[in-house]
Amino acid sequence: MIKIYHNPRCRKSREGLQLLEKSGKEFEIIKYLEDIPTQKELNDIIIKLGISPIQLVRKNEIIWKEKFKAKDLSEQELVKAMVDYPKLIERPIVVHNHKAIIGRPSEKILTIL
């Protein structure tokens, strides 16, 4: 099953959702600000993305700048920060089978469908 970690208030996330809708494939929408992924789920997503946790952080968010930017955090501390403050998670994320992609630009989503 294809999953999209979606924030309806984000234009890029809405573009990614539209792309999935046009694909005709079945998918599940996870509004990650309401249905916050666990640390294990987020670690699994990061592995599927093939990136380090810092690459999933939205560094322009005020919460990042105020609470975390000046700190030297371990990878698990970064994951915990994203679980505690899900606005820090880059979006949209599309997961399909054993792969995931950050849909920026949204056309990247096509590479895993």
CSV table of C-alpha atoms in Angstrom, one decimal:
chain,number,residue,atom,x,y,z
A,1,MET,CA,0.0,0.0,0.0
A,2,ILE,CA,1.2,3.5,-0.9
A,3,LYS,CA,1.2,6.0,2.0
A,4,ILE,CA,1.5,9.7,1.8
A,5,TYR,CA,2.6,11.6,5.0
A,6,HIS,CA,0.6,14.8,4.3
A,7,ASN,CA,0.0,18.2,5.7
A,8,PRO,CA,-3.1,19.8,4.1
A,9,ARG,CA,-1.8,23.3,4.8
A,10,CYS,CA,1.3,22.8,2.7
A,11,ARG,CA,1.2,23.6,-1.0
A,12,LYS,CA,3.9,21.0,-1.9
A,13,SER,CA,2.1,18.4,0.1
A,14,ARG,CA,-1.2,19.2,-1.7
A,15,GLU,CA,0.6,18.9,-5.0
A,16,GLY,CA,2.0,15.5,-4.1
A,17,LEU,CA,-1.5,14.4,-3.1
A,18,GLN,CA,-2.9,15.5,-6.4
A,19,LEU,CA,-0.2,13.5,-8.2
A,20,LEU,CA,-1.2,10.4,-6.3
A,21,GLU,CA,-4.9,11.0,-7.0
A,22,LYS,CA,-4.1,11.3,-10.8
A,23,SER,CA,-2.0,8.1,-10.7
A,24,GLY,CA,-5.2,6.0,-10.1
A,25,LYS,CA,-3.4,3.9,-7.6
A,26,GLU,CA,-4.8,3.2,-4.1
A,27,PHE,CA,-3.1,5.0,-1.3
A,28,GLU,CA,-3.5,6.0,2.3
A,29,ILE,CA,-3.3,9.5,3.6
A,30,ILE,CA,-1.5,10.0,6.9
A,31,LYS,CA,-2.0,13.5,8.3
A,32,TYR,CA,1.2,13.3,10.3
A,33,LEU,CA,0.5,16.4,12.4
A,34,GLU,CA,-2.5,14.6,13.9
A,35,ASP,CA,-1.4,11.0,13.5
A,36,ILE,CA,2.2,11.5,14.6
A,37,PRO,CA,4.6,8.7,13.6
A,38,THR,CA,6.4,6.9,16.4
A,39,GLN,CA,10.2,6.9,16.7
A,40,LYS,CA,10.3,3.4,15.2
A,41,GLU,CA,8.0,4.4,12.3
A,42,LEU,CA,10.1,7.5,11.6
A,43,ASN,CA,13.3,5.5,11.8
A,44,ASP,CA,11.8,3.1,9.2
A,45,ILE,CA,10.9,5.9,6.9
A,46,ILE,CA,14.4,7.4,7.2
A,47,ILE,CA,15.9,4.0,6.3
A,48,LYS,CA,13.5,3.8,3.3
A,49,LEU,CA,14.5,7.3,2.2
A,50,GLY,CA,18.2,6.4,2.5
A,51,ILE,CA,19.0,9.6,4.2
A,52,SER,CA,20.2,10.7,7.7
A,53,PRO,CA,17.7,12.2,10.1
A,54,ILE,CA,19.0,15.7,9.7
A,55,GLN,CA,18.1,15.6,6.0
A,56,LEU,CA,14.4,15.1,7.0
A,57,VAL,CA,14.4,18.2,9.3
A,58,ARG,CA,12.7,21.4,8.1
A,59,LYS,CA,15.5,23.8,9.3
A,60,ASN,CA,13.5,26.9,8.5
A,61,GLU,CA,10.9,26.2,11.1
A,62,ILE,CA,10.9,28.5,14.1
A,63,ILE,CA,10.8,25.6,16.5
A,64,TRP,CA,14.1,24.3,15.0
A,65,LYS,CA,15.8,27.6,15.2
A,66,GLU,CA,14.7,28.3,18.8
A,67,LYS,CA,15.1,24.8,20.3
A,68,PHE,CA,17.6,22.7,18.3
A,69,LYS,CA,19.7,24.6,15.8
A,70,ALA,CA,22.5,25.4,18.2
A,71,LYS,CA,22.7,21.9,19.6
A,72,ASP,CA,24.8,19.0,18.5
A,73,LEU,CA,22.1,16.2,18.5
A,74,SER,CA,22.6,12.5,17.8
A,75,GLU,CA,20.5,10.9,15.1
A,76,GLN,CA,18.1,9.4,17.6
A,77,GLU,CA,17.8,12.8,19.3
A,78,LEU,CA,16.9,14.3,15.9
A,79,VAL,CA,14.2,11.6,15.4
A,80,LYS,CA,12.8,12.3,18.9
A,81,ALA,CA,12.7,16.0,18.1
A,82,MET,CA,10.7,15.3,15.0
A,83,VAL,CA,8.3,13.0,16.9
A,84,ASP,CA,7.9,15.7,19.6
A,85,TYR,CA,7.5,18.5,17.1
A,86,PRO,CA,6.1,16.9,13.8
A,87,LYS,CA,6.2,20.3,12.1
A,88,LEU,CA,9.9,19.7,11.8
A,89,ILE,CA,9.3,16.7,9.4
A,90,GLU,CA,9.9,17.5,5.7
A,91,ARG,CA,6.8,16.9,3.6
A,92,PRO,CA,5.3,15.3,1.7
A,93,ILE,CA,6.8,11.8,2.2
A,94,VAL,CA,5.5,9.0,0.0
A,95,VAL,CA,6.2,5.4,1.0
A,96,HIS,CA,5.7,2.5,-1.4
A,97,ASN,CA,6.9,-1.0,-0.5
A,98,HIS,CA,10.5,-0.7,0.7
A,99,LYS,CA,11.2,2.8,-0.8
A,100,ALA,CA,10.2,6.3,0.2
A,101,ILE,CA,10.7,9.7,-1.4
A,102,ILE,CA,10.3,13.3,-0.2
A,103,GLY,CA,8.0,14.8,-2.8
A,104,ARG,CA,9.9,18.0,-3.4
A,105,PRO,CA,9.4,18.6,-6.3
A,106,SER,CA,6.2,16.6,-6.4
A,107,GLU,CA,7.3,14.8,-9.7
A,108,LYS,CA,9.9,12.9,-7.6
A,109,ILE,CA,6.9,10.8,-6.3
A,110,LEU,CA,6.5,9.3,-9.8
A,111,THR,CA,9.9,7.5,-9.3
A,112,ILE,CA,8.5,5.1,-6.7
A,113,LEU,CA,5.0,4.5,-8.1
